[in-house]
Structure formats: structure tokens, C-alpha cells
Short mmCIF file of C-alpha atoms in Angstrom, two decimals:
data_model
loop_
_atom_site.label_atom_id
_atom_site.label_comp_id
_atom_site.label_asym_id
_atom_site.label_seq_id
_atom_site.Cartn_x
_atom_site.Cartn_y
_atom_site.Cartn_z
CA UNK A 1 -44.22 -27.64 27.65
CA UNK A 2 -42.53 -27.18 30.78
CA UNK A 3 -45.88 -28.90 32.70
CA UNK A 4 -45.45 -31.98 30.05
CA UNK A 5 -41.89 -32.43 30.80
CA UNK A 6 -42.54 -32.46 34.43
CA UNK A 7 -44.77 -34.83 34.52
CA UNK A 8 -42.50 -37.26 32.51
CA UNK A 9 -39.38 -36.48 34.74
CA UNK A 10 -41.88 -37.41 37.38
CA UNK A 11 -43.20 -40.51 36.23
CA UNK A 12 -39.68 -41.57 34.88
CA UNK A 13 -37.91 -40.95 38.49
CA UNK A 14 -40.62 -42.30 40.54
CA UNK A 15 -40.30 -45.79 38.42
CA UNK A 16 -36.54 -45.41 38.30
CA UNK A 17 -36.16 -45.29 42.01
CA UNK A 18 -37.74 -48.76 42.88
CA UNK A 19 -35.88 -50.76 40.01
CA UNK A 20 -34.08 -53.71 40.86
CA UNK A 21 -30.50 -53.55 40.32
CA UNK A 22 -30.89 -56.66 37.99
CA UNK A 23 -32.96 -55.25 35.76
CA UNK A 24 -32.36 -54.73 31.73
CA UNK A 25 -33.25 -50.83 31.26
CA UNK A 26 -33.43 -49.16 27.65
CA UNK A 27 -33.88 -46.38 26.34
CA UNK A 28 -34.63 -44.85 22.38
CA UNK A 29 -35.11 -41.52 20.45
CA UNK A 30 -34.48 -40.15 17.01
CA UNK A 31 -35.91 -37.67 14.45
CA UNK A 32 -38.76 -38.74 12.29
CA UNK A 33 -40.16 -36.52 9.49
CA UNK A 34 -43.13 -36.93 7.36
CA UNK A 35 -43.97 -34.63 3.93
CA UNK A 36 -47.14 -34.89 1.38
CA UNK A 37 -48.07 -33.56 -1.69
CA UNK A 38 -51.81 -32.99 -2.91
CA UNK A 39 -53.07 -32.39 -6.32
CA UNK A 40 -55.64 -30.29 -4.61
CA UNK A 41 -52.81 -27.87 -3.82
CA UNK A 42 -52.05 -28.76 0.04
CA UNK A 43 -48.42 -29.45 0.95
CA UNK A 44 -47.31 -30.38 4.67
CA UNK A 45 -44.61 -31.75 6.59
CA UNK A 46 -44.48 -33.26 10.49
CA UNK A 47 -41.67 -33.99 12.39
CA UNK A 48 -41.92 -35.45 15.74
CA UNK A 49 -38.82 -36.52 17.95
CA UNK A 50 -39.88 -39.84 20.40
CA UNK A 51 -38.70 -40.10 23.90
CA UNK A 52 -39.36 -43.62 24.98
CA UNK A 53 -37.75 -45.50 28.04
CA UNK A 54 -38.44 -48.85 29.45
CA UNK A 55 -37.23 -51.97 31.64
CA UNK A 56 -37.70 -55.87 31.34
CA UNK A 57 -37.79 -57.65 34.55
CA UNK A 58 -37.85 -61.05 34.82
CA UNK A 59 -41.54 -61.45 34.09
CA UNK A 60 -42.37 -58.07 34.11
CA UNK A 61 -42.16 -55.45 31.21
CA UNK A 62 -42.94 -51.66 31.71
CA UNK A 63 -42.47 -48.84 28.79
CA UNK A 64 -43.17 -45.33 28.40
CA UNK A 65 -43.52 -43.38 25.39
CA UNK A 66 -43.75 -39.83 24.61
CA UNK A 67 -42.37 -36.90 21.73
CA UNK A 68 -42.48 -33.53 20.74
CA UNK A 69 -44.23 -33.00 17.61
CA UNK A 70 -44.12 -30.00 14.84
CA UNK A 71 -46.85 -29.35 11.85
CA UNK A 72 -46.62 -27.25 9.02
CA UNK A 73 -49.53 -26.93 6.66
CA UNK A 74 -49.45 -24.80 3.14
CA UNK A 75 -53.07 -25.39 1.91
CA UNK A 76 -54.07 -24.15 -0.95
CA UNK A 77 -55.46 -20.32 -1.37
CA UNK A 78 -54.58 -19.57 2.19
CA UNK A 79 -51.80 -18.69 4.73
CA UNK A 80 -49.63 -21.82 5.80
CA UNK A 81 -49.80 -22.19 9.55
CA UNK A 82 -47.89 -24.78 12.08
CA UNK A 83 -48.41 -25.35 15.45
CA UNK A 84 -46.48 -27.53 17.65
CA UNK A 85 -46.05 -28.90 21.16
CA UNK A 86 -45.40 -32.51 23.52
CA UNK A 87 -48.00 -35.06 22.45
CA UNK A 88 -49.42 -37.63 24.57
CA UNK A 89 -47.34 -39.92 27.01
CA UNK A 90 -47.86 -44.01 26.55
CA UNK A 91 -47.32 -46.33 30.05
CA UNK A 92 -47.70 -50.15 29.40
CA UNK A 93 -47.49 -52.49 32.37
CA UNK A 94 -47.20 -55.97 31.17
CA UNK A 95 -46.74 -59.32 33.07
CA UNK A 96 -46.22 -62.81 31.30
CA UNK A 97 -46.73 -65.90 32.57
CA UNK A 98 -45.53 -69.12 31.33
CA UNK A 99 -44.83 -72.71 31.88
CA UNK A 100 -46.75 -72.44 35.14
CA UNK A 101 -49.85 -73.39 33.79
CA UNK A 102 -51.81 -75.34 31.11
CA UNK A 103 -52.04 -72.14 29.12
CA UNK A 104 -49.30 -68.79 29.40
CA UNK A 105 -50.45 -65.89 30.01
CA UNK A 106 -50.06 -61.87 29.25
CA UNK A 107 -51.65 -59.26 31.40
CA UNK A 108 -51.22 -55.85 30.21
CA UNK A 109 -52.50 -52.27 31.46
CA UNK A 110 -52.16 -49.52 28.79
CA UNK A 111 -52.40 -45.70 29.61
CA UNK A 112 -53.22 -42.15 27.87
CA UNK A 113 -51.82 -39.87 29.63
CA UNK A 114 -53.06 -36.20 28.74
CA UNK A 115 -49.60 -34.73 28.50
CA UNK A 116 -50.52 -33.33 24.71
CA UNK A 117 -51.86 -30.27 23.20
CA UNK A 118 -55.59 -30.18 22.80
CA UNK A 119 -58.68 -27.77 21.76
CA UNK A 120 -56.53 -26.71 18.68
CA UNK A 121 -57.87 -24.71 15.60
CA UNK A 122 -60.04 -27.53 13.89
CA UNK A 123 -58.38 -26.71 10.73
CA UNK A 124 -55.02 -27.81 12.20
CA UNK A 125 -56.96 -30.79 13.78
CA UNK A 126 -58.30 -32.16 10.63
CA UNK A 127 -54.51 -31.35 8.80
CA UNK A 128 -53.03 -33.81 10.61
CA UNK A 129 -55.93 -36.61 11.01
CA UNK A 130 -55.12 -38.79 7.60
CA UNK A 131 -52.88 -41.54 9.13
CA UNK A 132 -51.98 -42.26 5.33
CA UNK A 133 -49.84 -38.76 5.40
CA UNK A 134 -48.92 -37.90 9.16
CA UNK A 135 -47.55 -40.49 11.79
CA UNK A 136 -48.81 -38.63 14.56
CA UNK A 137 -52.39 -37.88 13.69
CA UNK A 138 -54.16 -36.87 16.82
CA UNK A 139 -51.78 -33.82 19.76
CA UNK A 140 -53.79 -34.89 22.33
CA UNK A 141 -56.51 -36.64 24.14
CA UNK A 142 -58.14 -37.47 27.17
CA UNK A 143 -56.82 -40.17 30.36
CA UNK A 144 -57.22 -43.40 28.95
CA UNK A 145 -56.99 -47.06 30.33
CA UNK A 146 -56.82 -49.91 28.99
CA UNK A 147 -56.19 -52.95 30.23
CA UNK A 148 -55.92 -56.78 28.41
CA UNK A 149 -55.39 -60.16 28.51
CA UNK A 150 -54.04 -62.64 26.46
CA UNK A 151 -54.17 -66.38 26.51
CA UNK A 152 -51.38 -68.74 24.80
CA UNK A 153 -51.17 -72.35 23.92
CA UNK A 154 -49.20 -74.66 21.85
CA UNK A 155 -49.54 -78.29 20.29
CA UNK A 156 -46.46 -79.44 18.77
CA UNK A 157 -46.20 -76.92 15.78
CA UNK A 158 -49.64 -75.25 16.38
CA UNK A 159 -49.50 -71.99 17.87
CA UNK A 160 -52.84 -70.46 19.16
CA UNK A 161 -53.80 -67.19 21.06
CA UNK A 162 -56.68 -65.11 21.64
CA UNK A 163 -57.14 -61.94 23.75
CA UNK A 164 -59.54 -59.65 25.48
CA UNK A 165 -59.18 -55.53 25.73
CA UNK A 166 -61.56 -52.91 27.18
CA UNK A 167 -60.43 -49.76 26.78
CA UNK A 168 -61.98 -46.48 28.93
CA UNK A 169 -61.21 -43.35 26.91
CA UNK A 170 -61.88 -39.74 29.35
CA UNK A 171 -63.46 -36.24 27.82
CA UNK A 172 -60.73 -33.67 26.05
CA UNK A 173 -61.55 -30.81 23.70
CA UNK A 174 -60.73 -32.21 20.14
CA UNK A 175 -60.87 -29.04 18.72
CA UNK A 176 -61.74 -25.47 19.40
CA UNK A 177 -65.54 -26.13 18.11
CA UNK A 178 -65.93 -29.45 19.99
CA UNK A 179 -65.34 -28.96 23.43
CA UNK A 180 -66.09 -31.51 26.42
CA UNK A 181 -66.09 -34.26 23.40
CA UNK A 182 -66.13 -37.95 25.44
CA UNK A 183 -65.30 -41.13 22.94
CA UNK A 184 -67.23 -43.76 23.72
CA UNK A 185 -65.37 -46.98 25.47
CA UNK A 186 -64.44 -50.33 23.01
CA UNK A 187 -64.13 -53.69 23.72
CA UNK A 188 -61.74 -55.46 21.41
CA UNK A 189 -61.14 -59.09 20.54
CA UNK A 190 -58.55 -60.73 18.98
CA UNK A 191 -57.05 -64.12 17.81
CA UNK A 192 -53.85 -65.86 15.82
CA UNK A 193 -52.94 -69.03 14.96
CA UNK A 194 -49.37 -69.75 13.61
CA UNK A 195 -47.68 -72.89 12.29
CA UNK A 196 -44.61 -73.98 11.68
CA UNK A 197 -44.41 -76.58 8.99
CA UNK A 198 -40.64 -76.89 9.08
CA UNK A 199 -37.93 -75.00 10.07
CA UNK A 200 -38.10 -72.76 7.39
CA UNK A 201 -41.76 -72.32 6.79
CA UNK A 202 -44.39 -70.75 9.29
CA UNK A 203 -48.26 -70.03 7.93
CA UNK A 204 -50.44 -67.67 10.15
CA UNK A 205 -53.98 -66.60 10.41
CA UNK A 206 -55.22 -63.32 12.74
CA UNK A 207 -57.98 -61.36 13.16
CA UNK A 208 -59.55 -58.99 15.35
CA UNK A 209 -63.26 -57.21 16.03
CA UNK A 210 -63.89 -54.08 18.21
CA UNK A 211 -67.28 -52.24 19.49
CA UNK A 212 -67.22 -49.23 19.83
CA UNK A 213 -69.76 -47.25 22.43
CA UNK A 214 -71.37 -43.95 21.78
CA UNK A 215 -69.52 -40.92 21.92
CA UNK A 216 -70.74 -37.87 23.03
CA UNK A 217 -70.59 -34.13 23.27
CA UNK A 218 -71.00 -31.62 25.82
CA UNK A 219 -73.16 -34.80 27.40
CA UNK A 220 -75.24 -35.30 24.14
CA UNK A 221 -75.12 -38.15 22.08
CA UNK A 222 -73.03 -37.57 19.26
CA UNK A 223 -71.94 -40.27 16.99
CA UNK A 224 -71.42 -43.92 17.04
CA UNK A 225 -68.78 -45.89 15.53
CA UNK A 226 -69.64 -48.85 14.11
CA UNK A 227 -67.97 -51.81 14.49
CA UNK A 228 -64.54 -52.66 13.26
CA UNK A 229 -63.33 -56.32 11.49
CA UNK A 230 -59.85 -57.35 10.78
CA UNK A 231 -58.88 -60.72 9.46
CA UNK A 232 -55.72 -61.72 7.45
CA UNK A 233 -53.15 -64.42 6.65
CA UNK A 234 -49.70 -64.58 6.38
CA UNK A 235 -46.57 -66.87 5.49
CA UNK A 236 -42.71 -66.72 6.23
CA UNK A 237 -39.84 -68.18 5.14
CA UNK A 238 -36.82 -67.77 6.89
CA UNK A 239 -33.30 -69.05 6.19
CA UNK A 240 -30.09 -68.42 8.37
CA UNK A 241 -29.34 -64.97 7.22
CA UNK A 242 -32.48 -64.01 5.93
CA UNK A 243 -36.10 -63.61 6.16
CA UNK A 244 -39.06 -62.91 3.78
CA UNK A 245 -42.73 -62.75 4.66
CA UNK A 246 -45.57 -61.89 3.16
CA UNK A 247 -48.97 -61.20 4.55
CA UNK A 248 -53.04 -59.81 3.33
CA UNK A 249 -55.16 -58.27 5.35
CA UNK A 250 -58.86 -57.04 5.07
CA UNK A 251 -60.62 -54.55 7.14
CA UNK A 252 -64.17 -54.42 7.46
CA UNK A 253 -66.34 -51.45 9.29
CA UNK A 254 -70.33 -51.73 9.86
CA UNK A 255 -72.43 -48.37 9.29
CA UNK A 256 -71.67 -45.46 12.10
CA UNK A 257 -74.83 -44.04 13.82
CA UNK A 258 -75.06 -40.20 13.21
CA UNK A 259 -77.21 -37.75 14.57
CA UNK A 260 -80.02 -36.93 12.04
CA UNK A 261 -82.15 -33.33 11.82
CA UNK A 262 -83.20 -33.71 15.36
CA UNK A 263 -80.14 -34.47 16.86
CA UNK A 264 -81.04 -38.06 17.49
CA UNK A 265 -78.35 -40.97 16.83
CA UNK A 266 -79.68 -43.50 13.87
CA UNK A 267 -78.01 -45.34 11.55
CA UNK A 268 -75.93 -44.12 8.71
CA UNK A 269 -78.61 -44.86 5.25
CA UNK A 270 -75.13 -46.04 3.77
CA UNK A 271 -71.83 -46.80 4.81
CA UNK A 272 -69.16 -44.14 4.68
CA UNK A 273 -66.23 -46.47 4.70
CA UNK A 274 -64.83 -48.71 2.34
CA UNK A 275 -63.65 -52.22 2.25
CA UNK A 276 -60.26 -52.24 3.32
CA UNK A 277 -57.59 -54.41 1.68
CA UNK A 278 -53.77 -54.51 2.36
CA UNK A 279 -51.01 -56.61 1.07
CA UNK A 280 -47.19 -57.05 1.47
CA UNK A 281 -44.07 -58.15 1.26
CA UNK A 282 -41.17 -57.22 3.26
CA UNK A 283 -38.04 -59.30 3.99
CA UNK A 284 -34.91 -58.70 5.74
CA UNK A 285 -31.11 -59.63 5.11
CA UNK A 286 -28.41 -60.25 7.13
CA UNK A 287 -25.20 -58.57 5.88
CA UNK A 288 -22.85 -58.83 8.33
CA UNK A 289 -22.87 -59.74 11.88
CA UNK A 290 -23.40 -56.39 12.72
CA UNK A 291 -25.95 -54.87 9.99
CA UNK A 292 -28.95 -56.04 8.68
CA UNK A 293 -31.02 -54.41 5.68
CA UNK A 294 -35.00 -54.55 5.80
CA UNK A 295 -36.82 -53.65 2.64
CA UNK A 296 -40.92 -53.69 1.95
CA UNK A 297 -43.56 -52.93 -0.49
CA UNK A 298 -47.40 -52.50 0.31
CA UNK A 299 -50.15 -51.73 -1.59
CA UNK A 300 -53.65 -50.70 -0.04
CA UNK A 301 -56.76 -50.34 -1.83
CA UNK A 302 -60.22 -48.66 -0.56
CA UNK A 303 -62.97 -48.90 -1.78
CA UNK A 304 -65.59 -46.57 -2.93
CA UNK A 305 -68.34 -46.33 -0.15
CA UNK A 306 -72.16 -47.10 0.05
CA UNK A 307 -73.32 -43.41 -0.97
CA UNK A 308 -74.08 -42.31 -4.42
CA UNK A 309 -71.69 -40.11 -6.53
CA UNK A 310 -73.96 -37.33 -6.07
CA UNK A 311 -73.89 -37.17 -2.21
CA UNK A 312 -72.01 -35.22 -0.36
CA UNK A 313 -70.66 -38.58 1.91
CA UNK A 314 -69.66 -40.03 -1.06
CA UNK A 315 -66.15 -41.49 -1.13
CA UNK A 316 -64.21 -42.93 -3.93
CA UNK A 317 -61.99 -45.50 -4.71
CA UNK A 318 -58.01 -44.96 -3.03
CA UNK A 319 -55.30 -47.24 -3.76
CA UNK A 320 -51.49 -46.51 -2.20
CA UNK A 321 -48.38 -48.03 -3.32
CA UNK A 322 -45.49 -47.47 -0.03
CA UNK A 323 -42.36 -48.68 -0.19
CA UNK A 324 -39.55 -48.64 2.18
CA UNK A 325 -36.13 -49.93 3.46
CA UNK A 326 -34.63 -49.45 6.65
CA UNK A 327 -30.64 -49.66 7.68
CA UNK A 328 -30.28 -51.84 10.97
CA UNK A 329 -26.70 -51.41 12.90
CA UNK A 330 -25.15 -53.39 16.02
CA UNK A 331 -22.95 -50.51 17.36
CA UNK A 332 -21.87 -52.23 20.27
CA UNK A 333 -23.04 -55.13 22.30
CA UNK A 334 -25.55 -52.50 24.06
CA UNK A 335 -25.71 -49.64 21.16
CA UNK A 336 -28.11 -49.54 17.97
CA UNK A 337 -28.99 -47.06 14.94
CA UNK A 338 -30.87 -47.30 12.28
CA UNK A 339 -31.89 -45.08 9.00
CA UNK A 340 -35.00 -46.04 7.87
CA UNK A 341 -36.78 -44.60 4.01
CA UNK A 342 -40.27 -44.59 2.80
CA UNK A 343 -41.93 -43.12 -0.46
CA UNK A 344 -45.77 -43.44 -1.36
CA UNK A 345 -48.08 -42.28 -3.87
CA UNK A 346 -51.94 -42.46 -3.35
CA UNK A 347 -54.41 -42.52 -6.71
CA UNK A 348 -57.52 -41.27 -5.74
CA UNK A 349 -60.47 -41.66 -8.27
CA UNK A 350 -62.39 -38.88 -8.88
CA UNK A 351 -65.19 -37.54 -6.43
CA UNK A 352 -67.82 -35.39 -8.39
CA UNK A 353 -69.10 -33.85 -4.75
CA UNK A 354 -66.10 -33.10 -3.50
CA UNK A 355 -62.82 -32.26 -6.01
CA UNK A 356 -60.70 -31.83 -3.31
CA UNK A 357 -61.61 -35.59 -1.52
CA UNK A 358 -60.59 -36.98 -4.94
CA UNK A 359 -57.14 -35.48 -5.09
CA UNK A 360 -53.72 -37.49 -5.60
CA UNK A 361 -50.79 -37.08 -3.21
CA UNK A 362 -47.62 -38.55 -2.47
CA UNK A 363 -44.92 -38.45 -0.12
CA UNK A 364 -42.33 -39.71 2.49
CA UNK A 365 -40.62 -40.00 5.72
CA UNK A 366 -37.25 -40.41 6.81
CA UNK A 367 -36.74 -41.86 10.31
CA UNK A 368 -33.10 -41.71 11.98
CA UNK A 369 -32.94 -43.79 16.01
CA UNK A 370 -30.67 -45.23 18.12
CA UNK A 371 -31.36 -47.07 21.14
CA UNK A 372 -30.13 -48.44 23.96
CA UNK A 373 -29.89 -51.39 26.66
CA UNK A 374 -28.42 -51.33 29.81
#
């Protein structure tokens, strides 16, 4: 711990000392807490407290993000455990340009930076790794980079962008039985198009495909990703004092490439995952000058996968109903809090392989922040 928060002080004083004096700093934290409940028997809770500090200046946008993070699992039949510890710190470096060419344009450089806890118990690594139950699902990885590009441009009330990642992801031990464990790189495009039929109506279309490279471990090839397809739509209608949108998104993934008897990569006889398909509707309302309410409901459904009931890869049908509201309040002309609810339930159909992969669960979080700008 004490090594993490060095390095953070570190990072944090070294930016801190070259800031222009006309610069708009900020800074936010809070407590956020996460339960479930499985009809398998498994109960847990996380709570993780976020450090994050940043500074807009004129062009020019930096952030960093970090928090401390605490797990408790109570699975069923055996001994609860937690473990806890600093996760990962976020940098992003981003530069805008606009109105100085035919086009704007957003440059951004994204780091990992392997403050968090890895080579954990793999039990305690797979607790946390549904991002359905647990915000933070993954301590700690390797350095990453990631730099990106985006391109804007506008016609009258057509808004258009596309952009262009590549993300290098460095070795860590993701668990205590996979040591020296290297994800592969990913490349990752993306594109929106917005617009804004009046000045209450705005339609949108996005979507977004990633490759992913071969991962490997203890230098073998050991499993391959396959790729990854977002599209979706959206529509928003906004009045004076409030706002509501609504939005459907689909997520596609292509076969993964597994190693087979001999420990060679080949493709997957089936797909493990399921279509993907989200929609919702969340709107926001302006009480006052100084508070705003946000409310939202979402529904996700995943489908069964390729495999037969029979096998053990076999995956059923998921749907998860999630909704939430969230307390906004002006403090001051610098000062904000918020209190923001959820509640979910998941219905998972049964699995005849696996009884415990076709358990129900529900649960929550509870999110409390303030934040400030100076």
C-alpha cells in the first residue's frame, strides 16, 4: 500500500508542479459499495473508495484515477474470505483541436499503471470477475498504453465521428496459477453519427469493432479472443428542465481460439458467448437550480450460446432488469454531491451441466461523491 500511494503522490506532484496558474483543477472521491445474492448460495459485497484528480487547460485535458478496493466473498459450503488492497491507477492525456481545420480533432494517450494487487488466490480472482455483480472486476494488471484518435465533422445538423485505438497491454500474474500471463494487444474502431432534428429532438447511431491478438502464457500461446461488435441507436428529447433518452444496443463476439489436447490454439467448435442485447431509458429532471434528479431502467438479455445443453461450455439464457436513480446537488459555485441507488435482479435459465452457472442473483450498490473544481 504504502509503494501504491507513493507512486500516486509522485505522479500527482510532479504534474502539479508545472500547472499553469490559469488552469481549472478538480478533484472527486466517495464511497461506492456493491452486494449480490446467488441462488447457488454465494453472497458478496465490494466496496471501493475512488481517488481521481484532474485539470482542463485550454486545449488540453489530463486525469488520473485510482481507489482502494475491499472484497468479501461467503460462497457456499466454504469459509468466506476477503482480500483487499489499491487497484490500478488510470492517466489520460487528451488534446482537442478545433476550428483550425476542416475536421476537429482529439488525441488521447491512455495508461495502466500497475499500482494494483496481482497473482491473487484464483478463487478470489474469479469472485470478483462478473462485471454484472462487482464494479471493480479485475485488482490489477500489467503497464498498459493506449493511445487514440478521433476525427469530428459537422454539416448543418449532421454530426459525424469516427476513431482509431491501439492498445499495448504488458505481462502480470492474473492469478496464483497463471503466472507471466501477457494479453494480447487490440485495435479498436469506432464511429457515431448524431442529428439534431430540432431543438428538442436529437437521433444517434454508434458502433464499434475490436481485434483482439493472442494472449499468451509463460510465452505459450494461450487463448485468443475473438472479435468484438457493438452497434446501437439512440434518441433524446430534451426540454428546458428536463431530459429523456432512450437508447438499444447489441453486442456481437466471433468464436475465441482455445488451445485443444495438444496445446495448440484453434478455433472454438462453437461459440461460448451469447448475443448481447441492451436497452434503456433514463431521463433526468431539473428541480431546482441547484438539484437535479436522474432516474433509469435497463434491461439486458443474453443469449444461450452455440454449445449443446449437455456440454460442459454450455451457457444459458440471462436476462437483468437494473434500475437506478441518482441525487445531483450544486453545493456551491465550485462544490458537488451526489447519492446515487441501484437494484438488479438477474434470471438465469437453467444449465443442466453446470447448476451453479444457472443460478439467479440480485443485488445493489449505493454510491455517495462529491467533487470539486478549482
Amino acid at each position: 500500500m504504502r509503494t501504491t500511494m507513493t507512486c500516486i503522490l509522485f505522479l500527482a506532484v510532479s504534474v502539479l508542479a508545472i500547472v499553469p496558474a490559469e488552469a481549472e483543477t478538480y478533484g472527486r472521491t466517495g464511497f461506492h459499495i456493491d452486494w449480490w445474492n446467488s441462488d447457488s448460495g454465494e453472497d458478496g459485497f465490494q466496496y471501493h473508495i475512488p481517488i481521481e484528480a484532474g485539470l482542463d487547460y485550454r486545449n488540453f485535458y489530463f486525469k488520473v484515477l485510482t481507489a482502494y478496493a475491499y472484497n468479501e466473498i461467503d460462497p457456499d459450503n466454504e469459509s468466506s474470505r476477503s482480500f483487499d488492497g489499491f487497484v490500478d491507477t488510470k492517466v489520460n492525456l487528451a488534446y482537442e483541436s478545433v476550428a483550425k481545420l476542416p475536421v476537429d480533432l482529439l488525441f488521447a494517450l491512455d495508461f495502466n499503471l500497475p499500482t494494483g494487487k496481482t497473482g491473487m488466490d484464483a478463487r478470489d480472482t474469479i469472485s470478483i470477475a462478473d462485471p454484472d455483480k462487482a464494479t471493480i472486476t479485475r485488482m490489477g494488471e500489467g503497464f498498459n498504453v493506449n493511445p487514440n484518435i478521433s476525427v469530428l465533422k459537422h454539416w448543418g445538423a449532421l454530426y459525424t465521428a469516427v476513431g482509431v485505438g491501439y492498445i499495448w497491454r504488458g505481462s502480470f500474474d492474473a492469478a496464483d496459477t497463471m503466472e507471466d500471463y501477457d494479453p494480447g494487444n487490440a485495435l479498436n474502431l469506432t464511429g457515431a453519427v448524431d442529428y439534431i432534428f430540432n431543438s428538442q429532438w436529437t437521433g444517434s447511431l454508434f458502433g464499434s469493432w475490436t481485434r483482439f491478438e493472442t494472449d499468451e502464457l509463460a510465452g505459450v500461446d494461450y487463448y485468443e479472443p475473438g472479435d468484438v461488435t457493438i452497434v446501437g441507436a439512440g434518441v433524446t428529447y430534451a426540454r428546458a428542465t428536463w431530459e429523456l433518452n432512450g437508447v438499444v444496443k447489441a453486442i456481437f463476439r466471433d468464436k475465441d481460439e482455445r488451445q485443444n489436447n495438444l496445446g495448440v490454439l484453434q478455433p472454438e467448435p462453437e461459440n461460448y458467448f451469447g448475443d448481447e442485447w441492451i436497452a434503456e431509458i433514463n431521463g433526468r429532471v431539473q428541480i431546482t437550480d441547484r438539484m437535479d434528479v436522474k432516474a433509469w431502467i435497463q434491461y439486458l438479455m443474453i443469449d444461450e450460446n452455440d454449445y449443446p445443453t449437455t456440454d460442459p461450455y454450455y451457457l444459458s439464457e440471462r436476462e437483468k432488469t437494473l434500475f437506478g436513480c441518482e441525487l445531483v446537488g450544486r453545493l456551491t459555485a465550485r462544490w458537488e454531491a451526489g447519492l446515487r441507488l441501484q437494484g438488479y435482479f438477474m434470471e438465469v435459465d437453467n444449465n443442466p451441466s453446470n447448476s451453479a452457472a444457472g443460478s439467479d442473483f440480485d443485488g445493489g450498490s449505493a454510491t455517495l461523491w462529491v467533487s470539486a473544481r478549482f
